[in-house]
Short mmCIF file of C-alpha atoms and ligand atoms in Angstrom, two decimals:
data_model
loop_
_atom_site.label_atom_id
_atom_site.label_comp_id
_atom_site.label_asym_id
_atom_site.label_seq_id
_atom_site.Cartn_x
_atom_site.Cartn_y
_atom_site.Cartn_z
CA MET A 9 34.36 11.55 13.28
CA LYS A 10 33.81 15.22 12.49
CA ALA A 11 32.13 17.15 15.31
CA TRP A 12 29.04 17.99 13.27
CA GLU A 13 28.49 14.38 12.29
CA ASP A 14 27.59 13.62 15.84
CA LYS A 15 24.62 15.96 15.58
CA ILE A 16 23.08 14.34 12.55
CA ARG A 17 19.90 12.30 12.99
CA LYS A 18 20.77 8.79 11.91
CA VAL A 19 18.12 6.62 10.36
CA VAL A 20 17.96 3.33 8.53
CA PRO A 21 15.76 4.28 5.59
CA TYR A 22 13.02 2.25 3.93
CA VAL A 23 14.19 0.58 0.74
CA ALA A 24 11.69 1.05 -2.08
CA GLY A 25 11.37 -1.56 -4.83
CA GLU A 26 13.66 -0.88 -7.75
CA GLN A 27 12.40 1.12 -10.71
CA PRO A 28 14.33 -0.24 -13.67
CA ASN A 29 13.57 1.36 -17.00
CA LYS A 30 14.37 -1.24 -19.62
CA PRO A 31 12.65 -1.65 -22.96
CA ASP A 32 10.28 -4.64 -22.94
CA MET A 33 10.68 -5.32 -19.25
CA VAL A 34 7.91 -7.11 -17.39
CA LYS A 35 7.65 -5.14 -14.20
CA LEU A 36 5.86 -7.09 -11.50
CA ASN A 37 7.82 -5.80 -8.50
CA THR A 38 6.10 -2.76 -7.00
CA ASN A 39 2.37 -3.54 -7.24
CA GLU A 40 1.63 -0.84 -9.77
CA CYS A 41 -1.40 -1.16 -12.01
CA PRO A 42 -0.58 -2.34 -15.55
CA TYR A 43 -3.41 -0.27 -17.07
CA PRO A 44 -3.47 3.48 -17.72
CA PRO A 45 -5.48 5.81 -15.46
CA ALA A 46 -9.05 6.80 -16.31
CA PRO A 47 -9.26 8.54 -19.73
CA GLY A 48 -10.35 11.81 -18.09
CA VAL A 49 -6.92 12.06 -16.44
CA LYS A 50 -5.21 12.32 -19.82
CA ARG A 51 -7.81 14.80 -20.97
CA VAL A 52 -7.27 17.24 -18.09
CA LEU A 53 -3.49 16.90 -18.27
CA ASP A 54 -3.50 17.51 -22.04
CA ASP A 55 -5.48 20.70 -21.39
CA LEU A 56 -3.37 21.75 -18.43
CA ASP A 57 -2.99 25.49 -18.04
CA THR A 58 0.71 25.75 -17.25
CA SER A 59 0.40 29.46 -16.46
CA LYS A 60 -1.17 28.22 -13.21
CA PHE A 61 2.23 26.80 -12.23
CA ARG A 62 3.16 30.34 -11.25
CA LEU A 63 0.85 30.07 -8.28
CA TYR A 64 0.94 27.82 -5.27
CA PRO A 65 -1.62 25.03 -5.46
CA ASP A 66 -4.66 24.99 -3.19
CA PRO A 67 -3.21 23.89 0.19
CA GLU A 68 -6.53 22.24 1.02
CA ALA A 69 -6.75 20.41 -2.33
CA LYS A 70 -10.50 21.09 -2.16
CA LEU A 71 -11.26 19.85 -5.67
CA LEU A 72 -9.87 16.42 -4.86
CA ILE A 73 -11.32 16.26 -1.36
CA LYS A 74 -14.75 17.10 -2.75
CA GLU A 75 -14.67 14.22 -5.25
CA LEU A 76 -13.35 11.75 -2.66
CA ALA A 77 -16.04 12.75 -0.16
CA LYS A 78 -18.69 12.30 -2.84
CA PHE A 79 -17.31 8.94 -3.98
CA TYR A 80 -17.08 7.49 -0.48
CA ASN A 81 -20.21 9.22 0.82
CA VAL A 82 -18.54 11.01 3.74
CA ASP A 83 -18.31 14.65 4.77
CA GLU A 84 -15.51 16.69 3.25
CA ASP A 85 -13.99 17.43 6.66
CA MET A 86 -13.53 13.68 7.12
CA VAL A 87 -10.98 13.45 4.28
CA PHE A 88 -7.24 14.19 4.32
CA VAL A 89 -4.97 13.98 1.26
CA GLY A 90 -1.22 13.57 0.93
CA VAL A 91 1.62 12.84 -1.44
CA GLY A 92 0.93 9.14 -1.75
CA SER A 93 -0.27 7.12 1.22
CA ASP A 94 3.32 7.03 2.46
CA ASP A 95 3.01 10.75 3.15
CA VAL A 96 -0.41 10.27 4.77
CA LEU A 97 0.93 7.42 6.92
CA ALA A 98 4.07 9.33 7.94
CA ASN A 99 1.85 12.22 9.05
CA ALA A 100 -0.47 9.81 10.84
CA PHE A 101 2.42 8.19 12.76
CA LEU A 102 3.56 11.63 13.88
CA THR A 103 0.04 12.79 14.76
CA PHE A 104 -1.51 9.81 16.48
CA PHE A 105 1.29 7.73 17.96
CA ASN A 106 2.44 9.85 20.87
CA SER A 107 2.21 7.59 23.91
CA ASP A 108 4.60 5.96 26.35
CA LYS A 109 2.97 2.66 25.48
CA PRO A 110 4.19 0.82 22.37
CA ILE A 111 2.21 0.89 19.17
CA LEU A 112 1.37 -2.49 17.65
CA PHE A 113 1.73 -3.83 14.11
CA PRO A 114 2.27 -7.37 12.79
CA ASP A 115 5.77 -8.87 12.63
CA ILE A 116 5.40 -9.41 8.88
CA THR A 117 3.98 -6.27 7.33
CA TYR A 118 4.74 -3.13 5.34
CA SER A 119 8.40 -2.53 6.11
CA PHE A 120 7.95 1.25 6.23
CA TYR A 121 6.16 1.04 9.63
CA PRO A 122 9.27 0.35 11.72
CA VAL A 123 11.14 3.05 9.78
CA TRP A 124 8.61 5.75 10.75
CA ALA A 125 8.47 4.42 14.31
CA GLU A 126 12.26 4.69 14.59
CA LEU A 127 12.34 8.12 12.95
CA TYR A 128 9.76 9.55 15.35
CA LYS A 129 11.07 7.56 18.33
CA ILE A 130 7.79 5.72 18.81
CA LYS A 131 8.02 2.49 20.79
CA TYR A 132 6.59 -0.50 18.97
CA GLU A 133 5.84 -4.17 19.37
CA THR A 134 5.18 -6.62 16.58
CA PRO A 135 2.77 -9.46 17.41
CA LYS A 136 3.49 -12.57 15.35
CA LEU A 137 1.24 -13.63 12.51
CA ASP A 138 0.23 -17.29 12.63
CA LYS A 139 1.73 -19.87 10.29
CA ASN A 140 -0.83 -18.98 7.62
CA PHE A 141 0.07 -15.28 7.96
CA ALA A 142 -3.22 -14.43 9.70
CA MET A 143 -3.41 -11.91 12.54
CA ASN A 144 -4.41 -13.20 15.95
CA LYS A 145 -6.80 -10.45 17.00
CA GLU A 146 -6.34 -11.16 20.72
CA ASP A 147 -2.71 -10.04 20.38
CA TYR A 148 -4.12 -6.54 19.94
CA TYR A 149 -6.27 -6.60 23.08
CA VAL A 150 -3.48 -5.26 25.26
CA PRO A 151 -2.63 -1.72 26.41
CA ASN A 152 -0.96 0.11 23.52
CA GLY A 153 -0.14 3.51 22.08
CA GLY A 154 -1.93 2.86 18.79
CA ILE A 155 -2.45 0.15 16.18
CA ILE A 156 -1.69 -0.01 12.48
CA PHE A 157 -1.88 -2.79 9.93
CA PRO A 158 -2.54 -3.09 6.21
CA ASN A 159 -5.65 -4.93 5.07
CA PRO A 160 -5.00 -6.89 2.93
CA ASN A 161 -1.60 -7.23 4.57
CA ALA A 162 1.56 -6.63 2.59
CA PRO A 163 3.55 -8.47 1.47
CA THR A 164 1.46 -11.50 2.48
CA SER A 165 -1.67 -10.48 0.44
CA LEU A 166 -3.99 -11.92 3.11
CA LEU A 167 -7.28 -10.16 3.85
CA GLU A 168 -8.79 -10.07 7.33
CA ASP A 169 -12.59 -9.92 7.37
CA LEU A 170 -14.40 -6.81 8.51
CA ASP A 171 -15.64 -8.49 11.73
CA THR A 172 -12.05 -9.08 12.82
CA ILE A 173 -11.16 -5.47 12.07
CA GLU A 174 -14.20 -4.24 14.00
CA ASP A 175 -13.32 -6.45 16.99
CA ILE A 176 -9.84 -4.91 17.07
CA ILE A 177 -11.28 -1.38 16.93
CA LYS A 178 -13.89 -2.17 19.61
CA HIS A 179 -11.21 -3.49 21.96
CA ASN A 180 -9.08 -0.39 21.47
CA GLN A 181 -11.30 2.56 22.17
CA GLU A 182 -8.42 4.37 23.88
CA SER A 183 -6.10 4.26 20.86
CA VAL A 184 -6.18 5.36 17.28
CA VAL A 185 -6.48 2.35 14.97
CA ILE A 186 -5.18 2.88 11.43
CA VAL A 187 -6.20 0.47 8.70
CA ASP A 188 -3.91 0.82 5.69
CA GLU A 189 -6.09 -0.19 2.76
CA ALA A 190 -3.61 0.25 -0.08
CA TYR A 191 -4.92 -3.00 -1.64
CA ILE A 192 -8.57 -3.08 -0.53
CA ASP A 193 -10.09 -2.48 -3.96
CA PHE A 194 -9.14 -5.92 -5.27
CA GLY A 195 -11.82 -7.89 -3.46
CA GLY A 196 -11.74 -6.81 0.18
CA GLU A 197 -14.44 -5.21 2.30
CA SER A 198 -13.34 -1.73 3.36
CA ALA A 199 -13.41 -0.45 6.94
CA LEU A 200 -14.65 2.86 5.49
CA SER A 201 -18.14 1.63 6.43
CA LEU A 202 -17.06 1.93 10.09
CA VAL A 203 -15.67 5.48 10.16
CA ASN A 204 -18.98 7.00 11.27
CA LYS A 205 -19.32 4.40 14.02
CA TYR A 206 -15.81 4.60 15.55
CA GLU A 207 -14.22 7.97 16.10
CA ASN A 208 -10.78 6.39 16.70
CA LEU A 209 -10.62 4.72 13.26
CA LEU A 210 -8.54 6.13 10.41
CA VAL A 211 -8.69 4.39 7.02
CA VAL A 212 -5.85 5.14 4.60
CA GLN A 213 -5.98 4.45 0.87
CA THR A 214 -3.95 5.28 -2.22
CA PHE A 215 -4.25 6.13 -5.92
CA SER A 216 -1.08 4.13 -6.62
CA LYS A 217 -2.64 0.70 -7.17
CA SER A 218 -6.35 0.52 -8.08
CA ARG A 219 -6.40 3.98 -9.65
CA SER A 220 -3.24 3.48 -11.76
CA MET A 221 -1.59 6.69 -10.57
CA ALA A 222 1.54 5.74 -8.62
CA GLY A 223 3.43 8.40 -10.57
CA MET A 224 1.16 11.21 -9.43
CA ARG A 225 1.65 10.41 -5.72
CA ILE A 226 -1.81 10.71 -4.21
CA GLY A 227 -2.98 9.10 -1.00
CA PHE A 228 -5.81 9.88 1.39
CA ALA A 229 -7.24 9.14 4.79
CA VAL A 230 -10.86 9.07 5.94
CA GLY A 231 -11.88 9.35 9.57
CA ASN A 232 -13.67 11.32 12.22
CA ARG A 233 -13.31 15.09 11.72
CA ASP A 234 -11.28 15.49 14.92
CA LEU A 235 -8.73 12.99 13.61
CA ILE A 236 -8.60 14.81 10.26
CA LYS A 237 -8.16 18.16 11.98
CA ALA A 238 -5.28 16.77 14.05
CA LEU A 239 -3.66 15.40 10.88
CA ASN A 240 -4.04 18.75 9.14
CA ASP A 241 -2.51 20.58 12.10
CA ILE A 242 0.60 18.42 11.72
CA LYS A 243 0.61 18.76 7.94
CA TYR A 244 0.42 22.57 8.18
CA SER A 245 3.31 22.45 10.64
CA ILE A 246 5.54 20.78 8.04
CA ASN A 247 4.45 21.75 4.53
CA SER A 248 1.18 23.40 3.56
CA TYR A 249 1.36 22.75 -0.18
CA THR A 250 1.75 19.01 -0.38
CA LEU A 251 -0.22 18.04 -3.48
CA ASN A 252 0.80 19.83 -6.65
CA TYR A 253 -1.71 21.35 -9.03
CA PRO A 254 -1.63 18.61 -11.73
CA SER A 255 -2.11 15.92 -9.07
CA ILE A 256 -5.11 17.68 -7.60
CA ILE A 257 -6.95 18.03 -10.90
CA ALA A 258 -5.90 14.63 -12.28
CA GLY A 259 -6.80 12.93 -9.01
CA ALA A 260 -10.24 14.55 -8.94
CA GLU A 261 -10.83 13.45 -12.53
CA ALA A 262 -9.85 9.84 -11.76
CA VAL A 263 -12.32 9.65 -8.87
CA LYS A 264 -15.18 10.86 -11.08
CA ASP A 265 -14.92 7.78 -13.29
CA ARG A 266 -16.34 4.99 -11.13
CA GLU A 267 -17.05 2.74 -14.08
CA TYR A 268 -13.45 2.72 -15.34
CA PHE A 269 -12.17 2.16 -11.79
CA GLU A 270 -14.42 -0.87 -11.27
CA LYS A 271 -13.61 -2.29 -14.69
CA THR A 272 -9.85 -2.03 -14.05
CA CYS A 273 -10.09 -3.63 -10.60
CA ASN A 274 -12.20 -6.48 -12.01
CA LYS A 275 -9.70 -7.10 -14.77
CA ILE A 276 -6.86 -7.36 -12.25
CA ILE A 277 -8.95 -9.69 -10.08
CA GLN A 278 -9.60 -11.93 -13.11
CA THR A 279 -5.91 -12.06 -14.02
CA ARG A 280 -5.02 -12.73 -10.37
CA GLU A 281 -7.39 -15.67 -10.18
CA ASN A 282 -5.94 -17.12 -13.37
CA THR A 283 -2.41 -16.58 -12.01
CA LYS A 284 -3.39 -18.54 -8.88
CA LYS A 285 -4.53 -21.43 -11.08
CA VAL A 286 -1.40 -21.49 -13.22
CA LEU A 287 1.06 -21.14 -10.33
CA GLY A 288 -0.93 -23.62 -8.22
CA ASP A 289 -0.67 -26.18 -11.03
CA MET A 290 3.10 -25.65 -11.02
CA GLY A 291 3.25 -26.48 -7.31
CA PHE A 292 3.54 -22.98 -5.89
CA GLU A 293 1.85 -22.22 -2.59
CA PHE A 294 0.50 -18.82 -1.57
CA PRO A 295 -2.12 -17.25 0.67
CA ASP A 296 -5.46 -16.73 -1.07
CA SER A 297 -4.65 -13.20 -2.20
CA LYS A 298 -7.32 -10.50 -2.24
CA SER A 299 -4.80 -7.92 -3.44
CA ASN A 300 -3.08 -7.14 -6.74
CA PHE A 301 -0.17 -9.44 -5.97
CA LEU A 302 0.62 -13.00 -4.92
CA PHE A 303 3.10 -13.99 -2.22
CA ALA A 304 4.36 -17.35 -3.37
CA THR A 305 6.73 -20.07 -2.30
CA HIS A 306 7.60 -23.51 -3.67
CA LYS A 307 8.85 -26.55 -1.78
CA ASN A 308 11.15 -27.77 -4.55
CA ILE A 309 12.77 -24.64 -5.89
CA ASP A 310 15.19 -22.07 -4.59
CA ILE A 311 13.16 -18.86 -4.61
CA ILE A 312 16.20 -16.58 -4.65
CA GLU A 313 17.52 -18.39 -7.71
CA LEU A 314 14.16 -17.98 -9.39
CA PHE A 315 14.13 -14.26 -8.55
CA GLU A 316 17.63 -13.83 -10.03
CA PHE A 317 16.81 -15.94 -13.09
CA LEU A 318 13.73 -13.83 -13.84
CA ARG A 319 15.83 -10.66 -13.63
CA THR A 320 18.13 -11.98 -16.33
CA LYS A 321 15.01 -12.37 -18.48
CA ASN A 322 13.92 -8.78 -17.83
CA VAL A 323 11.11 -9.93 -15.55
CA TYR A 324 11.09 -8.14 -12.20
CA VAL A 325 9.39 -9.48 -9.09
CA ARG A 326 10.17 -8.62 -5.45
CA HIS A 327 12.10 -10.58 -2.85
CA TRP A 328 13.06 -9.68 0.72
CA ASN A 329 16.11 -11.23 2.25
CA ALA A 330 14.39 -11.14 5.63
CA PRO A 331 13.77 -13.87 8.18
CA LEU A 332 10.37 -15.63 7.88
CA ILE A 333 9.79 -14.58 4.27
CA ARG A 334 13.09 -15.46 2.58
CA ASP A 335 11.46 -18.35 0.72
CA TYR A 336 8.75 -16.19 -0.77
CA VAL A 337 8.57 -14.00 -3.81
CA ARG A 338 5.99 -11.28 -4.34
CA ILE A 339 4.50 -11.11 -7.81
CA SER A 340 2.43 -8.08 -8.81
CA ILE A 341 -0.43 -8.84 -11.16
CA GLY A 342 0.25 -7.41 -14.62
CA THR A 343 -1.70 -7.71 -17.86
CA ASP A 344 -2.61 -11.19 -19.10
CA SER A 345 0.18 -11.04 -21.67
CA GLU A 346 2.75 -9.94 -19.08
CA MET A 347 1.69 -12.87 -16.90
CA GLU A 348 2.12 -15.23 -19.87
CA ILE A 349 5.74 -14.07 -20.25
CA PHE A 350 6.24 -14.53 -16.52
CA PHE A 351 4.75 -18.07 -16.64
CA LYS A 352 6.93 -18.96 -19.60
CA TYR A 353 10.15 -18.10 -17.75
CA VAL A 354 9.02 -19.70 -14.51
CA LYS A 355 8.36 -22.91 -16.46
CA GLU A 356 11.75 -22.65 -18.15
CA PHE A 357 13.43 -22.18 -14.76
CA MET A 358 11.59 -25.12 -13.23
CA LYS A 359 12.52 -27.43 -16.07
CA GLU A 360 16.20 -26.66 -15.51
CA LYS A 361 16.29 -26.33 -11.75
CA THR A 362 13.76 -28.51 -10.02
CA LYS A 363 15.67 -30.03 -7.15
N1 LIG B 4 0.84 0.86 2.35
C1 LIG B 4 1.20 -0.34 1.85
C2 LIG B 4 0.78 -1.55 2.59
C3 LIG B 4 1.95 -0.44 0.67
O1 LIG B 4 2.34 -1.62 0.21
C4 LIG B 4 2.31 0.75 0.01
C5 LIG B 4 3.09 0.67 -1.30
N2 LIG B 4 4.46 0.62 -1.14
C6 LIG B 4 1.94 1.97 0.56
C7 LIG B 4 1.20 1.98 1.73
C8 LIG B 4 2.36 3.27 -0.03
O2 LIG B 4 1.87 3.51 -1.26
P1 LIG B 4 1.82 4.98 -1.88
O3 LIG B 4 2.74 5.86 -1.09
O4 LIG B 4 2.26 4.80 -3.28
O5 LIG B 4 0.41 5.42 -1.76
#
């Protein structure tokens, strides 16, 4: 080994879902929205004044913060924005998880959490979900250095009700509790209603799913102003200009259009419910998803073979070769016609391969 190699920080990075770019592919593997962003987004980007690129963007992203605060009916100093919720979450791990006690998150959850914990040398424990993938809230009533979980959880798709979330927050007044609501807009009840009641609660959301803007990389957090100040202090100690100018103006424009947002979410919910019916009739089993994806298994088929078969048909879903979830495949909800193509190939596979 070369002497300098010894000094390098070694990490096992998070593996993002693949981003193939094939004509006519059906891409149901990274929970993106199949519909375009609100029409106003195209309008402001078409009119973009590129001479502004000369200048640094507003480090406070005030335009975007203002619209988010208005939309969610909170004060502007209760909102933090970042380059996707991954950026917000990475900053939150660094800001709030700084204890000798372990932080807690479920054993089956967003696989980025252990990566940040390892990177920042934060101790962690992972209470087990039950056999239906539900959290056992009592597991979180123990001394800890902080708590984080997605709601709905990923990749399981299962939503915990707001009472359960509130119980966990109530029992953890000495820690920061982060609820990662990347998928909350597809039928869940947000913990945003609790941010004025609990000063240790941080709610994180993203523009990548329900607002159809994964490519712009916008995420945000809402919480007590002291939490937001602490997050900003860390942000300004790493990189002041996180959101670029087009993202700030396009993001603000997307938030203004509540009607389009609600229409898009409802369409996805409708397609999801139909997908449950069709897959259920084929013998698939899955938690009752309240997200924009299903996490499905089948007693009589080899899920890995199905995953590979679909790839050969240009249909991409996501599979983790990880204990506990090896027999599951995660299917993002696309348009109705994308789902029809998906169903067609699943049927074809089952005809050939049913054990
Ligand atoms: N949280 C969860 C639970 C997710 O599944 C994702 C998507 N990979 C994210 C956060 C991050 O999303 P983004 O950075 O696109 O906002």
